[in-house]
Amino acid sequence: YNPADYDYLPVSTEIKELFEYIRRYTPQIIQIEHKLQPFLPFSVYLQVPRPDGKPDNLGLLVLDEPSTKQSDPTVLSLWLKENSKQHNITQQIKVKSIENAEKNPKAIDSWIESISELHRCKPPATVHYTRPMPDIETLMQEWLPEFEELLGKVGLPTAEINCGLAEYIDMICAILDIPVYKSRIQPLHVLFSLYSEFKNSQHFKSLAEGKKAGSPPSNPPSQAAEVLSF
């Protein structure tokens, strides 16, 4: 910037003083922090389509695992079954077998290691509560006839009720005789365990289905039908 190049401009003294700020300004060098992300070419692979042009549904219906060490289908099925908590679903599972096992000790060691890892990652069978909680069997007992008659007229409060989530949890736990303390995590665990027990019970499931069908079963529908419909 050369101020002599602009001396001929017919401007006021105030404007000329503004041009002086150009020479007074000193730019500051600011160090901008940056992060380097390495490019890993071995993690990028091309999906080769089928030569006949038909969809192969890799990654949607069939597991697409581009790895040199493929997962065992039986172990993967056990992992999915454990993570989904669907232990009572009857489905056909292929039994793992190793031909000439005495000549393939690596396959046996890999199977033992996979099953051991599965058992290590399993959640504990029982949960120890910090406060006293009722047993699931106690919560599954029948309600008083007067209370069931009242529920048949009023019904359980739905999620559309005008209240907050915390108040709704307290309300449902109070109806199901689940004590609520300062933290609502453990009462919710009892609530979901009770729901899971009702849902997986064939006896109470038939009661709920009989109530939905409109044909009353031989036994009066206790809170099982109410909890399942809730």
Short mmCIF file of C-alpha atoms in Angstrom, two decimals:
data_model
loop_
_atom_site.label_atom_id
_atom_site.label_comp_id
_atom_site.label_asym_id
_atom_site.label_seq_id
_atom_site.Cartn_x
_atom_site.Cartn_y
_atom_site.Cartn_z
CA TYR A 1 0.00 0.00 0.00
CA ASN A 2 1.42 3.39 -1.14
CA PRO A 3 -0.47 6.47 0.21
CA ALA A 4 0.95 8.67 -2.60
CA ASP A 5 -1.19 6.77 -5.14
CA TYR A 6 -4.36 8.19 -3.56
CA ASP A 7 -3.34 11.81 -2.87
CA TYR A 8 -5.20 13.11 -5.91
CA LEU A 9 -8.60 11.91 -4.62
CA PRO A 10 -10.88 14.89 -3.81
CA VAL A 11 -11.96 13.70 -0.34
CA SER A 12 -12.30 15.40 3.00
CA THR A 13 -9.72 15.44 5.74
CA GLU A 14 -11.73 12.93 7.76
CA ILE A 15 -11.58 10.39 4.94
CA LYS A 16 -7.83 10.94 4.53
CA GLU A 17 -7.38 10.18 8.25
CA LEU A 18 -9.20 6.92 7.76
CA PHE A 19 -6.62 5.88 5.16
CA GLU A 20 -3.92 6.32 7.81
CA TYR A 21 -5.34 3.36 9.73
CA ILE A 22 -4.25 1.11 6.87
CA ARG A 23 -0.61 1.81 7.66
CA ARG A 24 -1.16 1.63 11.42
CA TYR A 25 -2.66 -1.85 11.29
CA THR A 26 -0.29 -4.71 11.97
CA PRO A 27 -1.65 -8.16 11.15
CA GLN A 28 -1.32 -10.79 13.85
CA ILE A 29 -0.14 -14.30 13.11
CA ILE A 30 -2.58 -16.78 14.68
CA GLN A 31 -1.57 -20.39 15.04
CA ILE A 32 -4.61 -22.56 14.29
CA GLU A 33 -4.58 -25.97 15.87
CA HIS A 34 -5.26 -28.85 13.53
CA LYS A 35 -5.55 -32.59 13.82
CA LEU A 36 -4.08 -35.05 11.40
CA GLN A 37 -6.24 -38.03 10.58
CA PRO A 38 -4.26 -40.82 8.91
CA PHE A 39 -5.72 -42.37 5.83
CA LEU A 40 -5.93 -46.14 6.21
CA PRO A 41 -6.15 -47.64 2.73
CA PHE A 42 -6.47 -51.20 4.03
CA SER A 43 -9.86 -50.38 5.63
CA VAL A 44 -11.36 -49.34 2.29
CA TYR A 45 -12.66 -52.04 0.01
CA LEU A 46 -14.74 -52.15 -3.14
CA GLN A 47 -18.05 -53.96 -3.23
CA VAL A 48 -18.00 -56.07 -6.37
CA PRO A 49 -21.54 -56.67 -7.68
CA ARG A 50 -22.76 -59.95 -8.99
CA PRO A 51 -21.96 -60.56 -12.68
CA ASP A 52 -25.62 -61.30 -13.50
CA GLY A 53 -26.74 -57.92 -12.13
CA LYS A 54 -29.02 -59.38 -9.44
CA PRO A 55 -28.93 -57.88 -5.93
CA ASP A 56 -26.96 -60.00 -3.46
CA ASN A 57 -28.17 -58.08 -0.34
CA LEU A 58 -24.76 -58.24 1.29
CA GLY A 59 -24.89 -56.35 4.56
CA LEU A 60 -28.70 -56.39 4.57
CA LEU A 61 -29.78 -60.03 4.62
CA VAL A 62 -26.35 -61.65 4.72
CA LEU A 63 -23.49 -60.54 6.95
CA ASP A 64 -20.84 -58.77 4.87
CA GLU A 65 -17.58 -59.26 6.72
CA PRO A 66 -14.50 -58.37 4.65
CA SER A 67 -11.99 -59.87 7.02
CA THR A 68 -9.31 -62.50 6.76
CA LYS A 69 -10.60 -64.02 10.02
CA GLN A 70 -14.26 -64.73 9.42
CA SER A 71 -16.68 -65.03 12.33
CA ASP A 72 -18.07 -68.41 13.21
CA PRO A 73 -21.80 -68.50 12.23
CA THR A 74 -22.73 -70.48 15.35
CA VAL A 75 -20.85 -68.13 17.68
CA LEU A 76 -22.32 -65.09 15.92
CA SER A 77 -25.82 -66.53 16.32
CA LEU A 78 -25.19 -67.03 20.04
CA TRP A 79 -23.97 -63.43 20.34
CA LEU A 80 -27.06 -62.07 18.60
CA LYS A 81 -29.34 -64.23 20.72
CA GLU A 82 -27.64 -63.07 23.91
CA ASN A 83 -27.69 -59.39 22.98
CA SER A 84 -31.35 -59.49 21.95
CA LYS A 85 -32.32 -61.26 25.21
CA GLN A 86 -34.48 -63.69 23.22
CA HIS A 87 -33.65 -66.88 25.08
CA ASN A 88 -37.04 -68.52 24.78
CA ILE A 89 -37.37 -68.32 21.00
CA THR A 90 -37.17 -71.73 19.40
CA GLN A 91 -35.18 -71.64 16.22
CA GLN A 92 -32.96 -74.02 14.35
CA ILE A 93 -29.28 -73.42 15.08
CA LYS A 94 -26.60 -75.30 13.20
CA VAL A 95 -24.40 -77.32 15.52
CA LYS A 96 -20.70 -76.65 15.17
CA SER A 97 -18.68 -79.68 14.18
CA ILE A 98 -15.01 -80.09 13.34
CA GLU A 99 -13.82 -82.83 11.07
CA ASN A 100 -10.67 -84.59 12.20
CA ALA A 101 -10.62 -82.57 15.41
CA GLU A 102 -7.47 -84.33 16.62
CA LYS A 103 -5.63 -82.85 13.63
CA ASN A 104 -7.04 -79.33 13.99
CA PRO A 105 -6.26 -78.07 17.51
CA LYS A 106 -6.40 -74.42 16.39
CA ALA A 107 -10.11 -74.70 15.56
CA ILE A 108 -10.82 -76.22 18.98
CA ASP A 109 -8.84 -73.48 20.76
CA SER A 110 -10.64 -70.80 18.73
CA TRP A 111 -14.04 -72.29 19.64
CA ILE A 112 -13.17 -72.44 23.35
CA GLU A 113 -11.88 -68.86 23.26
CA SER A 114 -15.03 -67.60 21.50
CA ILE A 115 -17.39 -69.29 23.94
CA SER A 116 -15.32 -68.11 26.91
CA GLU A 117 -15.50 -64.54 25.61
CA LEU A 118 -19.27 -64.91 25.22
CA HIS A 119 -19.66 -66.04 28.83
CA ARG A 120 -17.39 -63.27 30.10
CA CYS A 121 -19.51 -60.59 28.42
CA LYS A 122 -22.81 -61.96 29.68
CA PRO A 123 -24.61 -59.73 32.18
CA PRO A 124 -24.97 -61.11 35.70
CA ALA A 125 -27.88 -63.46 36.21
CA THR A 126 -29.11 -61.56 39.25
CA VAL A 127 -29.11 -57.86 40.07
CA HIS A 128 -28.43 -56.78 43.64
CA TYR A 129 -30.51 -53.75 44.55
CA THR A 130 -29.27 -51.18 47.04
CA ARG A 131 -32.79 -50.85 48.49
CA PRO A 132 -35.27 -53.64 49.27
CA MET A 133 -37.39 -54.57 46.26
CA PRO A 134 -40.28 -57.06 46.05
CA ASP A 135 -39.83 -60.38 44.29
CA ILE A 136 -41.17 -60.81 40.77
CA GLU A 137 -43.33 -63.71 41.98
CA THR A 138 -44.91 -61.44 44.57
CA LEU A 139 -45.65 -58.76 41.97
CA MET A 140 -47.27 -61.36 39.70
CA GLN A 141 -49.89 -62.29 42.30
CA GLU A 142 -53.51 -61.44 41.57
CA TRP A 143 -54.85 -58.07 42.62
CA LEU A 144 -57.88 -57.60 44.81
CA PRO A 145 -61.18 -58.02 42.95
CA GLU A 146 -62.19 -54.47 43.84
CA PHE A 147 -58.98 -53.06 42.34
CA GLU A 148 -59.32 -55.12 39.16
CA GLU A 149 -62.91 -53.98 38.79
CA LEU A 150 -61.80 -50.37 39.14
CA LEU A 151 -59.06 -50.88 36.52
CA GLY A 152 -61.65 -52.36 34.17
CA LYS A 153 -63.61 -49.11 34.39
CA VAL A 154 -60.78 -46.57 34.54
CA GLY A 155 -57.84 -48.37 32.90
CA LEU A 156 -54.14 -47.80 33.33
CA PRO A 157 -52.83 -44.28 32.64
CA THR A 158 -51.42 -44.03 29.14
CA ALA A 159 -48.43 -42.04 27.92
CA GLU A 160 -50.76 -39.25 26.73
CA ILE A 161 -51.40 -38.16 30.31
CA ASN A 162 -50.37 -34.58 31.06
CA CYS A 163 -47.36 -35.16 33.32
CA GLY A 164 -43.60 -35.48 33.18
CA LEU A 165 -41.68 -38.69 32.66
CA ALA A 166 -40.58 -38.89 36.30
CA GLU A 167 -44.15 -38.47 37.55
CA TYR A 168 -45.38 -41.07 35.05
CA ILE A 169 -42.78 -43.58 36.27
CA ASP A 170 -43.79 -42.97 39.89
CA MET A 171 -47.45 -43.42 38.98
CA ILE A 172 -46.99 -46.74 37.14
CA CYS A 173 -44.64 -48.14 39.81
CA ALA A 174 -47.13 -47.18 42.52
CA ILE A 175 -49.93 -49.03 40.71
CA LEU A 176 -47.75 -52.14 40.36
CA ASP A 177 -46.59 -52.00 44.01
CA ILE A 178 -42.97 -51.22 43.07
CA PRO A 179 -41.33 -48.87 45.59
CA VAL A 180 -39.59 -45.81 44.18
CA TYR A 181 -36.64 -44.30 45.98
CA LYS A 182 -34.40 -41.37 45.14
CA SER A 183 -33.16 -43.03 41.96
CA ARG A 184 -35.66 -44.49 39.50
CA ILE A 185 -33.21 -46.78 37.71
CA GLN A 186 -33.70 -49.78 39.96
CA PRO A 187 -37.54 -49.47 40.10
CA LEU A 188 -37.52 -49.32 36.30
CA HIS A 189 -35.40 -52.47 36.20
CA VAL A 190 -37.98 -54.23 38.38
CA LEU A 191 -40.78 -52.88 36.15
CA PHE A 192 -39.18 -54.14 32.94
CA SER A 193 -38.33 -57.48 34.57
CA LEU A 194 -41.97 -57.84 35.57
CA TYR A 195 -43.08 -56.97 32.03
CA SER A 196 -40.61 -59.47 30.55
CA GLU A 197 -41.84 -62.18 32.92
CA PHE A 198 -45.46 -61.59 31.93
CA LYS A 199 -44.60 -61.41 28.23
CA ASN A 200 -42.62 -64.67 28.22
CA SER A 201 -45.16 -66.59 30.29
CA GLN A 202 -47.43 -68.74 28.14
CA HIS A 203 -50.13 -68.85 30.83
CA PHE A 204 -50.50 -65.11 31.20
CA LYS A 205 -50.08 -64.57 27.46
CA SER A 206 -53.13 -66.76 26.83
CA LEU A 207 -55.09 -64.71 29.35
CA ALA A 208 -54.19 -61.48 27.57
CA GLU A 209 -55.02 -62.92 24.15
CA GLY A 210 -58.34 -64.20 25.46
CA LYS A 211 -59.17 -60.73 26.73
CA LYS A 212 -58.30 -59.14 23.38
CA ALA A 213 -60.39 -61.71 21.50
CA GLY A 214 -63.39 -60.93 23.70
CA SER A 215 -63.80 -64.50 24.86
CA PRO A 216 -63.23 -64.62 28.62
CA PRO A 217 -60.91 -67.45 29.69
CA SER A 218 -61.70 -69.94 32.40
CA ASN A 219 -59.76 -67.90 34.98
CA PRO A 220 -60.41 -64.18 35.49
CA PRO A 221 -57.75 -62.01 33.81
CA SER A 222 -55.53 -60.71 36.56
CA GLN A 223 -53.02 -57.93 36.21
CA ALA A 224 -51.23 -60.02 33.54
CA ALA A 225 -53.61 -58.82 30.83
CA GLU A 226 -53.37 -55.26 32.13
CA VAL A 227 -49.58 -55.26 32.18
CA LEU A 228 -49.31 -56.87 28.73
CA SER A 229 -51.78 -54.39 27.23
CA PHE A 230 -49.92 -51.57 29.00
#
